[in-house]
mmCIF file with all atom_site columns, C-alpha atoms in Angstrom:
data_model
loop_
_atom_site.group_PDB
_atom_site.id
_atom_site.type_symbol
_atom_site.label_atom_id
_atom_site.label_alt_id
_atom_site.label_comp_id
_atom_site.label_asym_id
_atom_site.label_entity_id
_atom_site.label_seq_id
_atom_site.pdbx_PDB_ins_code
_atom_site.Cartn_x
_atom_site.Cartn_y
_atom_site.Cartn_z
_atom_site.occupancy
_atom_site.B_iso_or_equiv
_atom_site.pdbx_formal_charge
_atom_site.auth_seq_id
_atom_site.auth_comp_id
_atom_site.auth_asym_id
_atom_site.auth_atom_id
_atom_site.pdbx_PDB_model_num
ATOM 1  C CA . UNK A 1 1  ? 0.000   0.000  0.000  1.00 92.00 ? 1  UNK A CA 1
ATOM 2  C CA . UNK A 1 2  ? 1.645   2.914  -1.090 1.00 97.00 ? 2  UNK A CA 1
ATOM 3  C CA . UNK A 1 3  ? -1.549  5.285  -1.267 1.00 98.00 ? 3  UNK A CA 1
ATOM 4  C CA . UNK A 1 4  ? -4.320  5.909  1.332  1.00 98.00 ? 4  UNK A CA 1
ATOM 5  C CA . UNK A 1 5  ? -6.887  8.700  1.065  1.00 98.00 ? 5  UNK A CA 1
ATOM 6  C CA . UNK A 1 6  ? -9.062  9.054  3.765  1.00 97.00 ? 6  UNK A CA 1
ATOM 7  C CA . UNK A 1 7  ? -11.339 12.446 2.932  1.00 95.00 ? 7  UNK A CA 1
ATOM 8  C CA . UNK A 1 8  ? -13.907 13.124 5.821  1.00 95.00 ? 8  UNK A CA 1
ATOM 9  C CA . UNK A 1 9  ? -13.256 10.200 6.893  1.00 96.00 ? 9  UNK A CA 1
ATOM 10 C CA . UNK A 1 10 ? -13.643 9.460  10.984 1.00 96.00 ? 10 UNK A CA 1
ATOM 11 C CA . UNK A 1 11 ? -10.775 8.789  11.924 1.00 95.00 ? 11 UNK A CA 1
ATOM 12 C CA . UNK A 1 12 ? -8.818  10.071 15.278 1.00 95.00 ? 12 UNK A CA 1
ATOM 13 C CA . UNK A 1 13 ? -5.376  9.956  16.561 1.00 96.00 ? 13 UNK A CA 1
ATOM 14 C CA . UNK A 1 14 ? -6.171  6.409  17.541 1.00 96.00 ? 14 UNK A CA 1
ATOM 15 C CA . UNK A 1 15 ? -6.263  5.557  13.553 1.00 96.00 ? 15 UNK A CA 1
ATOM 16 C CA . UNK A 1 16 ? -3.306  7.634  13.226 1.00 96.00 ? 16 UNK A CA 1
ATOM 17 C CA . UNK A 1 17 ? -1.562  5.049  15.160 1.00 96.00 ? 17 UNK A CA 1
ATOM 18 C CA . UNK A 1 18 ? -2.367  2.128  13.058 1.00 96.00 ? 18 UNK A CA 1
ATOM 19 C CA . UNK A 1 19 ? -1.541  4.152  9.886  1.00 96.00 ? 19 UNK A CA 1
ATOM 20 C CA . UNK A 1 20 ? 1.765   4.724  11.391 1.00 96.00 ? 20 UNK A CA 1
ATOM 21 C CA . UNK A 1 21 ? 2.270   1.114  11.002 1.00 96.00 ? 21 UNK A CA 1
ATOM 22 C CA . UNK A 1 22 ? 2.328   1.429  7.141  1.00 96.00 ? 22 UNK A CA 1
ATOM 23 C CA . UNK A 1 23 ? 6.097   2.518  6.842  1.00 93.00 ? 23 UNK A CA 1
ATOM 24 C CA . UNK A 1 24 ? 5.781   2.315  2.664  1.00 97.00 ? 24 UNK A CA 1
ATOM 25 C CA . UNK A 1 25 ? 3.095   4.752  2.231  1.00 98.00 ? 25 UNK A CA 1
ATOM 26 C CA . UNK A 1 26 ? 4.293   7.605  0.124  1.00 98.00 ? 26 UNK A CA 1
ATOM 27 C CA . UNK A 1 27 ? 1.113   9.443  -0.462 1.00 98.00 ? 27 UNK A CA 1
ATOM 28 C CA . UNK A 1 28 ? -1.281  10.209 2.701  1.00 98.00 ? 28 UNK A CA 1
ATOM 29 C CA . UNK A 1 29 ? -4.589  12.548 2.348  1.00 98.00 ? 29 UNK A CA 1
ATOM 30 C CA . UNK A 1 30 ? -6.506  13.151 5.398  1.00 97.00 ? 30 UNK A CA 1
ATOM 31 C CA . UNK A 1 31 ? -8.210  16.139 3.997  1.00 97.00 ? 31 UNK A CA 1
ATOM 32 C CA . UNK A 1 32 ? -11.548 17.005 6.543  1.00 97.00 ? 32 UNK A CA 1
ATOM 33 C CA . UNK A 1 33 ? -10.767 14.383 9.255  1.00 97.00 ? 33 UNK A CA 1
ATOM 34 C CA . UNK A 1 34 ? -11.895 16.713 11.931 1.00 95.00 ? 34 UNK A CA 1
ATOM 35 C CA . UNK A 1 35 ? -10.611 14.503 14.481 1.00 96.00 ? 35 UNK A CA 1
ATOM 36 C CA . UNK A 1 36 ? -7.484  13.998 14.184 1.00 96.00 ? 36 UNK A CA 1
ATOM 37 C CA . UNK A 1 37 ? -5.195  17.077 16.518 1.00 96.00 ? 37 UNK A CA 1
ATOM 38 C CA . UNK A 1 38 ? -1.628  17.784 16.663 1.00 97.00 ? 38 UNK A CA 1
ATOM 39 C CA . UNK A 1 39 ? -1.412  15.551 18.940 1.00 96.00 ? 39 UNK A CA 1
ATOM 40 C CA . UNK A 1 40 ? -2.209  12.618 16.293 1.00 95.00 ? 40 UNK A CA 1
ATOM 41 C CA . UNK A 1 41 ? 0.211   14.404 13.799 1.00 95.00 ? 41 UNK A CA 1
ATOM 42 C CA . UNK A 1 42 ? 2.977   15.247 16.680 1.00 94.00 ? 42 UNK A CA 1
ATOM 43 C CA . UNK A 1 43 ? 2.713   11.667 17.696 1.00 95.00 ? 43 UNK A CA 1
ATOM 44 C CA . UNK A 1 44 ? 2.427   9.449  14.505 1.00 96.00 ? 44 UNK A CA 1
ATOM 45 C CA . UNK A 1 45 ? 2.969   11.190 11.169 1.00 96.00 ? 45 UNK A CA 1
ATOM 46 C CA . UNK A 1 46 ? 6.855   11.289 11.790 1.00 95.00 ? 46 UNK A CA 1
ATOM 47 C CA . UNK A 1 47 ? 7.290   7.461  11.862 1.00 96.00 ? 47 UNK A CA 1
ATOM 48 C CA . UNK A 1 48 ? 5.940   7.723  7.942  1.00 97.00 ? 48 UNK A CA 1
ATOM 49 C CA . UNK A 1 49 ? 9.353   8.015  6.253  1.00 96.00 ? 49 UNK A CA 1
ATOM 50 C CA . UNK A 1 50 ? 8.501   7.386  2.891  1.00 98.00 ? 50 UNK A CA 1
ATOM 51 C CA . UNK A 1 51 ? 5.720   10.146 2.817  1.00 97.00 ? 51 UNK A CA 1
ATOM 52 C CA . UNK A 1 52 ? 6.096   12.392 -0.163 1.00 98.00 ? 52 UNK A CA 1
ATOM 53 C CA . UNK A 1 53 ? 3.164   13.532 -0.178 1.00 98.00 ? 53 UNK A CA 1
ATOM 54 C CA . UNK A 1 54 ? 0.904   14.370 3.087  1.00 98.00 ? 54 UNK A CA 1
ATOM 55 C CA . UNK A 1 55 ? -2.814  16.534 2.567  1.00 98.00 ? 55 UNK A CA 1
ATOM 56 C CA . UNK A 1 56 ? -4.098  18.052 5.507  1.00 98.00 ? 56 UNK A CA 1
ATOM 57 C CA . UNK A 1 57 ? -6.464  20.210 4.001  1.00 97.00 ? 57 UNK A CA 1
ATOM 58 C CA . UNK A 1 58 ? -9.605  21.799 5.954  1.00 97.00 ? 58 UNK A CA 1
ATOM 59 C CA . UNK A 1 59 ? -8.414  20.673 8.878  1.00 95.00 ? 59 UNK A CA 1
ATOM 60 C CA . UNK A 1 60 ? -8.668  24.361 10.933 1.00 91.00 ? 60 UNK A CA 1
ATOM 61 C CA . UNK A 1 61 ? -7.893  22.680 14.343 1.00 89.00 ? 61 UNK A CA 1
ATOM 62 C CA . UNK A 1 62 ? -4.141  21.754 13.394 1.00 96.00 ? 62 UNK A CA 1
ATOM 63 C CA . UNK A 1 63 ? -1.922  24.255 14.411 1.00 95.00 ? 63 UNK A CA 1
ATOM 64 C CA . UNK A 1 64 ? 2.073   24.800 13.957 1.00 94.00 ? 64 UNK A CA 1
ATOM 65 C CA . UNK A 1 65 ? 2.655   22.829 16.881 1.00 92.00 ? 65 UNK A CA 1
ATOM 66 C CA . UNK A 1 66 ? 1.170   19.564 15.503 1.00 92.00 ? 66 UNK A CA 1
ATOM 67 C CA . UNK A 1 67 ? 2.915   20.396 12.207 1.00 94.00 ? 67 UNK A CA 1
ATOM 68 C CA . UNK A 1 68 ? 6.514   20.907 13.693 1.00 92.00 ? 68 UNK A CA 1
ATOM 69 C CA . UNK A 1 69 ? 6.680   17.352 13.747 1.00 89.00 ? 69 UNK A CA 1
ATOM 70 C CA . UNK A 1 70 ? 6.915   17.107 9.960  1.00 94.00 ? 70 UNK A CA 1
ATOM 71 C CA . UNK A 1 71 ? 10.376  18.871 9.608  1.00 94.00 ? 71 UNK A CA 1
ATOM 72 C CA . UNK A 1 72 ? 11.213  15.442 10.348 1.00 95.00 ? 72 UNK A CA 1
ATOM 73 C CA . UNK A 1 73 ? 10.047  13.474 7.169  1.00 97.00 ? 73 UNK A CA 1
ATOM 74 C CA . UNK A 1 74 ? 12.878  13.402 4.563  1.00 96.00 ? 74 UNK A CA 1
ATOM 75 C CA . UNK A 1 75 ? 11.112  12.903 1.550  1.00 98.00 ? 75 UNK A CA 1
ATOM 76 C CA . UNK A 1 76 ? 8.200   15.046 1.975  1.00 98.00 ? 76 UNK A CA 1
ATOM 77 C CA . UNK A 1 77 ? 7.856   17.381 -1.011 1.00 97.00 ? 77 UNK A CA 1
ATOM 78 C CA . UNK A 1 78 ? 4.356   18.101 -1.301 1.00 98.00 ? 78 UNK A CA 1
ATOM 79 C CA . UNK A 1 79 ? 2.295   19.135 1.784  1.00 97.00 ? 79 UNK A CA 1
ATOM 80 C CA . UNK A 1 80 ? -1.208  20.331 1.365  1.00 98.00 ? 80 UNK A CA 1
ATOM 81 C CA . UNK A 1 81 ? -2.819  23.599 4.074  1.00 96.00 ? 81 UNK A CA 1
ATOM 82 C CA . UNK A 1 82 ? -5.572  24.880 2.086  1.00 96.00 ? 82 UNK A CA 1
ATOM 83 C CA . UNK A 1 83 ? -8.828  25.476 3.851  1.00 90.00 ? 83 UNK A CA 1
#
């Protein structure tokens, strides 16, 4: 599994965790998820190495301090805000 798109879907830090799991995907949308917090992102997002590509679009409760944990992710290029 390389791609996962999970648009409005409900999933919370919890998922996050199992995701996390999935060291080969490159390509990660969680565009809407409206529960998933910095905390989730912080806590889980960094163990995805092989992300290139990570959309967190429309997701208004994510703030810098959830997103400082990206700087970590080598190969992330493309990193979706909008909304």
């Amino acid at each position: 599994l390389k791609y996962l798109t999970l648009y409005s879907a409900p999933i919370s830090n919890v998922g996050l965790k199992s995701i996390a799991k999935l060291h080969h995907i490159e390509s990660l949308q969680l565009g809407f998820c409206q529960q998933v917090t910095d905390v989730g992102l912080h806590d889980h997002i960094p163990q995805l190495t092989n992300l290139t590509s990570l959309s967190l679009s429309h997701m208004p409760s994510l703030s810098d301090s959830g997103l400082q944990g990206l700087s970590v992710l080598p190969k992330l290029h493309r990193l979706d805000l909008t909304g």
